[in-house]
Amino acid sequence: MRLILFDIDGTLVSSSRTGRKALGQALREVFGTDGELDTYEFAGKTDRRIVHDLLTAEGLSVSEIEARLPELDERMAAAGRELFTPDTVRPCPGVDLLLEALRRRPDVVLALLTGNIRHTAPLKLAAAGIDPTQFRAGAFGSDSLDRNELFDIAIERVRLSTGLHFPTDNVIIVGDTPADIRCARSGGGRVVAVATGPYPAEALNRHEPDFLFSDLSDTDSVLQAMLNPWAVSAVEGG
């Protein structure tokens, strides 16, 4: 059995700056500022980390931020329902066929490991035409400031949802940033990196993923990388 943990932004979907726009709208409504949102580097960070960085830089204390996070989450969801549409959020190349192939396999469980908060992750997937319910569980950007902590959270939630316990070497993260690669390494899993986000293949390759693809459109090759226990690490389409 394999547990495959998918990142969302830059891996499953492309949403340009729509997620940034939704977060900014919610921050201004709840905290009266979005700080240096326009220039902040999002890639690979959890939403909790982004919010804390932006607001502490504006002089807010951690306790002030934490007290209003439930309200912020609701406002982010409201902004997502308004802004996440098929025109602003699209599936990345190859995603639909890959997910269809994985769903047919009895030896695979699909789940999420994403920097998006739990409130907005399904909205973003649905806008891109991806059924959120095919993912049995997930770890989200609302669970921790530290993305590496999401690895164990995701495995435990899958265990609670399915009754299955996955050894870490049977866990594969699919992601588009060096942070996804570090997360997999920190937990003892494997990683399929894909250059459909902000990092080109050359930059991802420097972080030594197990596999690297330019996109997920070569379904057979991606499945081989994910599911063949004797697969040799390689860089494809780089």
PDB file of C-alpha atoms in Angstrom:
ATOM      1  CA  MET A   1       0.000   0.000   0.000  1.00  0.00           C
ATOM      2  CA  ARG A   2       1.094   3.535  -0.769  1.00  0.00           C
ATOM      3  CA  LEU A   3      -0.073   6.757   0.836  1.00  0.00           C
ATOM      4  CA  ILE A   4       0.259   9.655  -1.593  1.00  0.00           C
ATOM      5  CA  LEU A   5       0.093  13.127  -0.084  1.00  0.00           C
ATOM      6  CA  PHE A   6      -0.612  15.883  -2.583  1.00  0.00           C
ATOM      7  CA  ASP A   7       0.233  19.531  -2.211  1.00  0.00           C
ATOM      8  CA  ILE A   8      -2.373  21.800  -3.810  1.00  0.00           C
ATOM      9  CA  ASP A   9      -1.000  25.103  -5.145  1.00  0.00           C
ATOM     10  CA  GLY A  10       1.430  24.629  -8.003  1.00  0.00           C
ATOM     11  CA  THR A  11       0.978  20.846  -7.854  1.00  0.00           C
ATOM     12  CA  LEU A  12      -2.709  20.060  -8.331  1.00  0.00           C
ATOM     13  CA  VAL A  13      -3.917  23.532  -9.290  1.00  0.00           C
ATOM     14  CA  SER A  14      -2.693  26.827 -10.630  1.00  0.00           C
ATOM     15  CA  SER A  15      -4.437  29.852  -9.162  1.00  0.00           C
ATOM     16  CA  SER A  16      -2.011  32.661  -9.991  1.00  0.00           C
ATOM     17  CA  ARG A  17      -2.405  35.243  -7.206  1.00  0.00           C
ATOM     18  CA  THR A  18      -6.026  34.443  -6.351  1.00  0.00           C
ATOM     19  CA  GLY A  19      -5.142  32.802  -3.042  1.00  0.00           C
ATOM     20  CA  ARG A  20      -3.048  35.830  -2.112  1.00  0.00           C
ATOM     21  CA  LYS A  21      -5.990  38.071  -2.971  1.00  0.00           C
ATOM     22  CA  ALA A  22      -8.359  36.030  -0.780  1.00  0.00           C
ATOM     23  CA  LEU A  23      -5.956  36.109   2.154  1.00  0.00           C
ATOM     24  CA  GLY A  24      -5.391  39.841   1.791  1.00  0.00           C
ATOM     25  CA  GLN A  25      -9.119  40.524   1.755  1.00  0.00           C
ATOM     26  CA  ALA A  26      -9.604  38.469   4.924  1.00  0.00           C
ATOM     27  CA  LEU A  27      -6.633  40.033   6.732  1.00  0.00           C
ATOM     28  CA  ARG A  28      -7.864  43.547   6.064  1.00  0.00           C
ATOM     29  CA  GLU A  29     -11.354  42.669   7.273  1.00  0.00           C
ATOM     30  CA  VAL A  30     -10.170  41.052  10.509  1.00  0.00           C
ATOM     31  CA  PHE A  31      -6.934  42.846  11.383  1.00  0.00           C
ATOM     32  CA  GLY A  32      -7.198  46.065   9.385  1.00  0.00           C
ATOM     33  CA  THR A  33      -3.937  45.372   7.520  1.00  0.00           C
ATOM     34  CA  ASP A  34      -2.395  42.812   5.220  1.00  0.00           C
ATOM     35  CA  GLY A  35       1.153  43.976   5.920  1.00  0.00           C
ATOM     36  CA  GLU A  36       3.679  43.399   3.141  1.00  0.00           C
ATOM     37  CA  LEU A  37       1.457  40.862   1.432  1.00  0.00           C
ATOM     38  CA  ASP A  38       2.238  41.997  -2.102  1.00  0.00           C
ATOM     39  CA  THR A  39       5.933  41.143  -1.794  1.00  0.00           C
ATOM     40  CA  TYR A  40       5.837  38.250   0.689  1.00  0.00           C
ATOM     41  CA  GLU A  41       7.119  34.900  -0.625  1.00  0.00           C
ATOM     42  CA  PHE A  42       4.334  32.325  -0.215  1.00  0.00           C
ATOM     43  CA  ALA A  43       5.853  29.255  -1.853  1.00  0.00           C
ATOM     44  CA  GLY A  44       6.019  26.251   0.437  1.00  0.00           C
ATOM     45  CA  LYS A  45       4.822  28.056   3.557  1.00  0.00           C
ATOM     46  CA  THR A  46       1.695  27.223   5.531  1.00  0.00           C
ATOM     47  CA  ASP A  47      -1.019  29.850   5.732  1.00  0.00           C
ATOM     48  CA  ARG A  48      -0.450  30.038   9.485  1.00  0.00           C
ATOM     49  CA  ARG A  49       3.221  30.882   8.915  1.00  0.00           C
ATOM     50  CA  ILE A  50       2.324  33.514   6.349  1.00  0.00           C
ATOM     51  CA  VAL A  51      -0.233  35.170   8.636  1.00  0.00           C
ATOM     52  CA  HIS A  52       2.119  35.190  11.615  1.00  0.00           C
ATOM     53  CA  ASP A  53       4.997  36.625   9.575  1.00  0.00           C
ATOM     54  CA  LEU A  54       2.888  39.375   8.027  1.00  0.00           C
ATOM     55  CA  LEU A  55       1.177  40.451  11.239  1.00  0.00           C
ATOM     56  CA  THR A  56       4.065  40.222  13.692  1.00  0.00           C
ATOM     57  CA  ALA A  57       5.987  42.454  11.282  1.00  0.00           C
ATOM     58  CA  GLU A  58       3.139  44.959  11.758  1.00  0.00           C
ATOM     59  CA  GLY A  59       3.587  44.869  15.529  1.00  0.00           C
ATOM     60  CA  LEU A  60       0.820  42.450  16.522  1.00  0.00           C
ATOM     61  CA  SER A  61       1.591  39.964  19.272  1.00  0.00           C
ATOM     62  CA  VAL A  62       1.233  36.213  18.808  1.00  0.00           C
ATOM     63  CA  SER A  63      -1.622  36.167  21.333  1.00  0.00           C
ATOM     64  CA  GLU A  64      -3.462  38.922  19.446  1.00  0.00           C
ATOM     65  CA  ILE A  65      -3.108  36.967  16.215  1.00  0.00           C
ATOM     66  CA  GLU A  66      -4.103  33.604  17.691  1.00  0.00           C
ATOM     67  CA  ALA A  67      -7.226  35.030  19.321  1.00  0.00           C
ATOM     68  CA  ARG A  68      -8.663  36.071  15.958  1.00  0.00           C
ATOM     69  CA  LEU A  69      -7.612  33.130  13.800  1.00  0.00           C
ATOM     70  CA  PRO A  70     -11.052  31.460  13.875  1.00  0.00           C
ATOM     71  CA  GLU A  71     -12.587  34.654  12.514  1.00  0.00           C
ATOM     72  CA  LEU A  72      -9.829  34.940   9.927  1.00  0.00           C
ATOM     73  CA  ASP A  73     -10.432  31.371   8.755  1.00  0.00           C
ATOM     74  CA  GLU A  74     -14.122  32.104   8.233  1.00  0.00           C
ATOM     75  CA  ARG A  75     -13.345  35.286   6.318  1.00  0.00           C
ATOM     76  CA  MET A  76     -10.804  33.434   4.158  1.00  0.00           C
ATOM     77  CA  ALA A  77     -13.430  30.824   3.333  1.00  0.00           C
ATOM     78  CA  ALA A  78     -15.921  33.552   2.425  1.00  0.00           C
ATOM     79  CA  ALA A  79     -13.334  35.215   0.188  1.00  0.00           C
ATOM     80  CA  GLY A  80     -12.534  31.840  -1.384  1.00  0.00           C
ATOM     81  CA  ARG A  81     -16.165  31.160  -2.197  1.00  0.00           C
ATOM     82  CA  GLU A  82     -16.215  34.509  -3.991  1.00  0.00           C
ATOM     83  CA  LEU A  83     -12.844  34.373  -5.742  1.00  0.00           C
ATOM     84  CA  PHE A  84     -12.116  30.693  -6.464  1.00  0.00           C
ATOM     85  CA  THR A  85     -13.851  29.937  -9.762  1.00  0.00           C
ATOM     86  CA  PRO A  86     -13.036  27.828 -12.837  1.00  0.00           C
ATOM     87  CA  ASP A  87     -11.724  31.038 -14.409  1.00  0.00           C
ATOM     88  CA  THR A  88      -9.215  31.700 -11.614  1.00  0.00           C
ATOM     89  CA  VAL A  89      -8.251  28.178 -10.485  1.00  0.00           C
ATOM     90  CA  ARG A  90      -7.290  25.527 -13.036  1.00  0.00           C
ATOM     91  CA  PRO A  91      -5.895  21.998 -12.752  1.00  0.00           C
ATOM     92  CA  CYS A  92      -2.195  21.624 -13.531  1.00  0.00           C
ATOM     93  CA  PRO A  93      -1.263  19.571 -16.600  1.00  0.00           C
ATOM     94  CA  GLY A  94      -1.887  15.853 -16.225  1.00  0.00           C
ATOM     95  CA  VAL A  95      -3.589  16.055 -12.854  1.00  0.00           C
ATOM     96  CA  ASP A  96      -7.027  14.812 -13.916  1.00  0.00           C
ATOM     97  CA  LEU A  97      -5.734  11.673 -15.645  1.00  0.00           C
ATOM     98  CA  LEU A  98      -3.246  10.926 -12.871  1.00  0.00           C
ATOM     99  CA  LEU A  99      -5.867  11.149 -10.132  1.00  0.00           C
ATOM    100  CA  GLU A 100      -8.245   9.005 -12.176  1.00  0.00           C
ATOM    101  CA  ALA A 101      -5.558   6.335 -12.550  1.00  0.00           C
ATOM    102  CA  LEU A 102      -4.704   6.433  -8.841  1.00  0.00           C
ATOM    103  CA  ARG A 103      -8.348   6.176  -7.791  1.00  0.00           C
ATOM    104  CA  ARG A 104      -8.651   2.887  -9.687  1.00  0.00           C
ATOM    105  CA  ARG A 105      -5.870   1.286  -7.673  1.00  0.00           C
ATOM    106  CA  PRO A 106      -6.746  -0.638  -4.501  1.00  0.00           C
ATOM    107  CA  ASP A 107      -3.157  -0.284  -3.238  1.00  0.00           C
ATOM    108  CA  VAL A 108      -3.242   3.517  -3.005  1.00  0.00           C
ATOM    109  CA  VAL A 109      -4.727   5.984  -0.530  1.00  0.00           C
ATOM    110  CA  LEU A 110      -4.891   9.624  -1.569  1.00  0.00           C
ATOM    111  CA  ALA A 111      -4.622  12.442   0.959  1.00  0.00           C
ATOM    112  CA  LEU A 112      -3.547  16.079   1.157  1.00  0.00           C
ATOM    113  CA  LEU A 113      -0.552  17.827   2.656  1.00  0.00           C
ATOM    114  CA  THR A 114      -1.006  21.493   1.903  1.00  0.00           C
ATOM    115  CA  GLY A 115      -0.257  24.955   3.175  1.00  0.00           C
ATOM    116  CA  ASN A 116      -3.895  25.908   2.596  1.00  0.00           C
ATOM    117  CA  ILE A 117      -6.115  26.020   5.656  1.00  0.00           C
ATOM    118  CA  ARG A 118      -8.787  23.348   6.010  1.00  0.00           C
ATOM    119  CA  HIS A 119     -11.515  25.908   5.202  1.00  0.00           C
ATOM    120  CA  THR A 120     -10.136  26.880   1.779  1.00  0.00           C
ATOM    121  CA  ALA A 121      -8.454  23.692   0.479  1.00  0.00           C
ATOM    122  CA  PRO A 122     -11.686  22.012  -0.740  1.00  0.00           C
ATOM    123  CA  LEU A 123     -12.936  25.261  -2.242  1.00  0.00           C
ATOM    124  CA  LYS A 124      -9.808  25.630  -4.334  1.00  0.00           C
ATOM    125  CA  LEU A 125      -9.892  22.003  -5.493  1.00  0.00           C
ATOM    126  CA  ALA A 126     -13.572  22.149  -6.396  1.00  0.00           C
ATOM    127  CA  ALA A 127     -13.070  25.336  -8.407  1.00  0.00           C
ATOM    128  CA  ALA A 128     -10.515  23.449 -10.530  1.00  0.00           C
ATOM    129  CA  GLY A 129     -12.930  20.571 -11.072  1.00  0.00           C
ATOM    130  CA  ILE A 130     -11.102  18.238  -8.656  1.00  0.00           C
ATOM    131  CA  ASP A 131     -13.360  16.326  -6.268  1.00  0.00           C
ATOM    132  CA  PRO A 132     -12.070  17.022  -2.735  1.00  0.00           C
ATOM    133  CA  THR A 133     -13.752  13.895  -1.362  1.00  0.00           C
ATOM    134  CA  GLN A 134     -11.329  11.574  -3.165  1.00  0.00           C
ATOM    135  CA  PHE A 135      -8.706  12.585  -0.580  1.00  0.00           C
ATOM    136  CA  ARG A 136      -9.321  10.498   2.507  1.00  0.00           C
ATOM    137  CA  ALA A 137      -7.757  12.950   4.960  1.00  0.00           C
ATOM    138  CA  GLY A 138      -5.198  15.700   5.090  1.00  0.00           C
ATOM    139  CA  ALA A 139      -2.878  17.983   6.971  1.00  0.00           C
ATOM    140  CA  PHE A 140      -3.435  21.670   6.393  1.00  0.00           C
ATOM    141  CA  GLY A 141      -1.878  25.072   6.778  1.00  0.00           C
ATOM    142  CA  SER A 142      -4.157  25.670   9.760  1.00  0.00           C
ATOM    143  CA  ASP A 143      -2.497  22.802  11.648  1.00  0.00           C
ATOM    144  CA  SER A 144       0.984  24.271  12.136  1.00  0.00           C
ATOM    145  CA  LEU A 145       3.345  27.090  11.314  1.00  0.00           C
ATOM    146  CA  ASP A 146       5.935  24.448  10.417  1.00  0.00           C
ATOM    147  CA  ARG A 147       5.226  22.502   7.233  1.00  0.00           C
ATOM    148  CA  ASN A 148       7.450  19.625   8.351  1.00  0.00           C
ATOM    149  CA  GLU A 149       5.037  18.887  11.204  1.00  0.00           C
ATOM    150  CA  LEU A 150       2.273  18.203   8.675  1.00  0.00           C
ATOM    151  CA  PHE A 151       3.857  14.891   7.641  1.00  0.00           C
ATOM    152  CA  ASP A 152       3.031  13.063  10.869  1.00  0.00           C
ATOM    153  CA  ILE A 153      -0.323  14.848  11.177  1.00  0.00           C
ATOM    154  CA  ALA A 154      -1.360  13.606   7.729  1.00  0.00           C
ATOM    155  CA  ILE A 155      -0.349   9.995   8.458  1.00  0.00           C
ATOM    156  CA  GLU A 156      -2.263   9.996  11.745  1.00  0.00           C
ATOM    157  CA  ARG A 157      -5.411  11.445  10.170  1.00  0.00           C
ATOM    158  CA  VAL A 158      -5.283   8.842   7.423  1.00  0.00           C
ATOM    159  CA  ARG A 159      -4.971   6.145  10.098  1.00  0.00           C
ATOM    160  CA  LEU A 160      -8.019   7.510  11.899  1.00  0.00           C
ATOM    161  CA  SER A 161      -9.977   7.740   8.637  1.00  0.00           C
ATOM    162  CA  THR A 162      -9.039   4.373   7.117  1.00  0.00           C
ATOM    163  CA  GLY A 163      -7.644   2.216   9.923  1.00  0.00           C
ATOM    164  CA  LEU A 164      -4.444   1.859   7.907  1.00  0.00           C
ATOM    165  CA  HIS A 165      -0.998   2.617   9.272  1.00  0.00           C
ATOM    166  CA  PHE A 166       1.609   3.500   6.661  1.00  0.00           C
ATOM    167  CA  PRO A 167       5.339   3.043   7.294  1.00  0.00           C
ATOM    168  CA  THR A 168       7.020   6.295   6.367  1.00  0.00           C
ATOM    169  CA  ASP A 169       8.895   4.722   3.460  1.00  0.00           C
ATOM    170  CA  ASN A 170       5.502   3.945   1.883  1.00  0.00           C
ATOM    171  CA  VAL A 171       4.503   7.612   2.004  1.00  0.00           C
ATOM    172  CA  ILE A 172       5.075   9.813  -1.045  1.00  0.00           C
ATOM    173  CA  ILE A 173       4.702  13.585  -1.082  1.00  0.00           C
ATOM    174  CA  VAL A 174       3.944  15.222  -4.422  1.00  0.00           C
ATOM    175  CA  GLY A 175       4.870  18.892  -4.407  1.00  0.00           C
ATOM    176  CA  ASP A 176       6.333  21.797  -6.307  1.00  0.00           C
ATOM    177  CA  THR A 177       8.688  23.530  -3.839  1.00  0.00           C
ATOM    178  CA  PRO A 178      11.863  22.777  -1.893  1.00  0.00           C
ATOM    179  CA  ALA A 179       9.679  22.910   1.249  1.00  0.00           C
ATOM    180  CA  ASP A 180       7.780  19.838   0.012  1.00  0.00           C
ATOM    181  CA  ILE A 181      11.071  18.010  -0.461  1.00  0.00           C
ATOM    182  CA  ARG A 182      12.274  18.994   3.018  1.00  0.00           C
ATOM    183  CA  CYS A 183       8.960  17.900   4.510  1.00  0.00           C
ATOM    184  CA  ALA A 184       9.235  14.449   2.961  1.00  0.00           C
ATOM    185  CA  ARG A 185      12.839  14.099   4.114  1.00  0.00           C
ATOM    186  CA  SER A 186      12.000  15.214   7.658  1.00  0.00           C
ATOM    187  CA  GLY A 187       9.361  12.500   7.954  1.00  0.00           C
ATOM    188  CA  GLY A 188      11.266   9.719   6.227  1.00  0.00           C
ATOM    189  CA  GLY A 189       9.063   9.636   3.134  1.00  0.00           C
ATOM    190  CA  ARG A 190       9.786   9.833  -0.564  1.00  0.00           C
ATOM    191  CA  VAL A 191       9.051  12.792  -2.787  1.00  0.00           C
ATOM    192  CA  VAL A 192       7.939  13.389  -6.362  1.00  0.00           C
ATOM    193  CA  ALA A 193       8.736  16.978  -7.259  1.00  0.00           C
ATOM    194  CA  VAL A 194       6.974  18.718 -10.119  1.00  0.00           C
ATOM    195  CA  ALA A 195       8.011  21.966 -11.798  1.00  0.00           C
ATOM    196  CA  THR A 196       4.521  23.398 -12.324  1.00  0.00           C
ATOM    197  CA  GLY A 197       4.865  25.952  -9.536  1.00  0.00           C
ATOM    198  CA  PRO A 198       7.233  28.871  -8.981  1.00  0.00           C
ATOM    199  CA  TYR A 199      10.445  26.793  -9.020  1.00  0.00           C
ATOM    200  CA  PRO A 200      11.993  25.589 -12.281  1.00  0.00           C
ATOM    201  CA  ALA A 201      13.192  22.010 -12.526  1.00  0.00           C
ATOM    202  CA  GLU A 202      16.827  23.045 -12.120  1.00  0.00           C
ATOM    203  CA  ALA A 203      16.125  24.702  -8.778  1.00  0.00           C
ATOM    204  CA  LEU A 204      14.128  21.719  -7.495  1.00  0.00           C
ATOM    205  CA  ASN A 205      16.801  19.286  -8.626  1.00  0.00           C
ATOM    206  CA  ARG A 206      19.354  20.965  -6.342  1.00  0.00           C
ATOM    207  CA  HIS A 207      17.293  19.718  -3.397  1.00  0.00           C
ATOM    208  CA  GLU A 208      17.575  16.107  -4.591  1.00  0.00           C
ATOM    209  CA  PRO A 209      14.004  14.854  -4.833  1.00  0.00           C
ATOM    210  CA  ASP A 210      13.531  11.154  -5.503  1.00  0.00           C
ATOM    211  CA  PHE A 211      11.828  12.008  -8.774  1.00  0.00           C
ATOM    212  CA  LEU A 212      11.391  15.230 -10.694  1.00  0.00           C
ATOM    213  CA  PHE A 213       8.958  15.887 -13.519  1.00  0.00           C
ATOM    214  CA  SER A 214       8.320  18.991 -15.572  1.00  0.00           C
ATOM    215  CA  ASP A 215       4.599  18.307 -15.055  1.00  0.00           C
ATOM    216  CA  LEU A 216       2.342  15.335 -14.261  1.00  0.00           C
ATOM    217  CA  SER A 217       1.151  14.697 -17.826  1.00  0.00           C
ATOM    218  CA  ASP A 218       3.205  11.519 -18.403  1.00  0.00           C
ATOM    219  CA  THR A 219       0.824   9.403 -16.342  1.00  0.00           C
ATOM    220  CA  ASP A 220       2.642   6.097 -16.786  1.00  0.00           C
ATOM    221  CA  SER A 221       6.022   7.502 -15.765  1.00  0.00           C
ATOM    222  CA  VAL A 222       4.588   9.295 -12.727  1.00  0.00           C
ATOM    223  CA  LEU A 223       2.753   6.139 -11.629  1.00  0.00           C
ATOM    224  CA  GLN A 224       5.956   4.154 -11.995  1.00  0.00           C
ATOM    225  CA  ALA A 225       7.791   6.639  -9.793  1.00  0.00           C
ATOM    226  CA  MET A 226       5.068   6.587  -7.166  1.00  0.00           C
ATOM    227  CA  LEU A 227       4.204   2.909  -7.028  1.00  0.00           C
ATOM    228  CA  ASN A 228       7.122   0.740  -8.136  1.00  0.00           C
ATOM    229  CA  PRO A 229       9.124  -0.154  -5.005  1.00  0.00           C
ATOM    230  CA  TRP A 230      12.155  -0.856  -7.199  1.00  0.00           C
ATOM    231  CA  ALA A 231      11.943   2.420  -9.084  1.00  0.00           C
ATOM    232  CA  VAL A 232      15.274   4.178  -9.377  1.00  0.00           C
ATOM    233  CA  SER A 233      15.296   7.883  -8.568  1.00  0.00           C
ATOM    234  CA  ALA A 234      15.440   9.984 -11.692  1.00  0.00           C
ATOM    235  CA  VAL A 235      14.885  13.379 -13.178  1.00  0.00           C
ATOM    236  CA  GLU A 236      12.394  13.485 -16.018  1.00  0.00           C
ATOM    237  CA  GLY A 237      11.459  16.293 -18.343  1.00  0.00           C
ATOM    238  CA  GLY A 238      13.774  18.655 -16.514  1.00  0.00           C
TER     239      GLY A 238
END
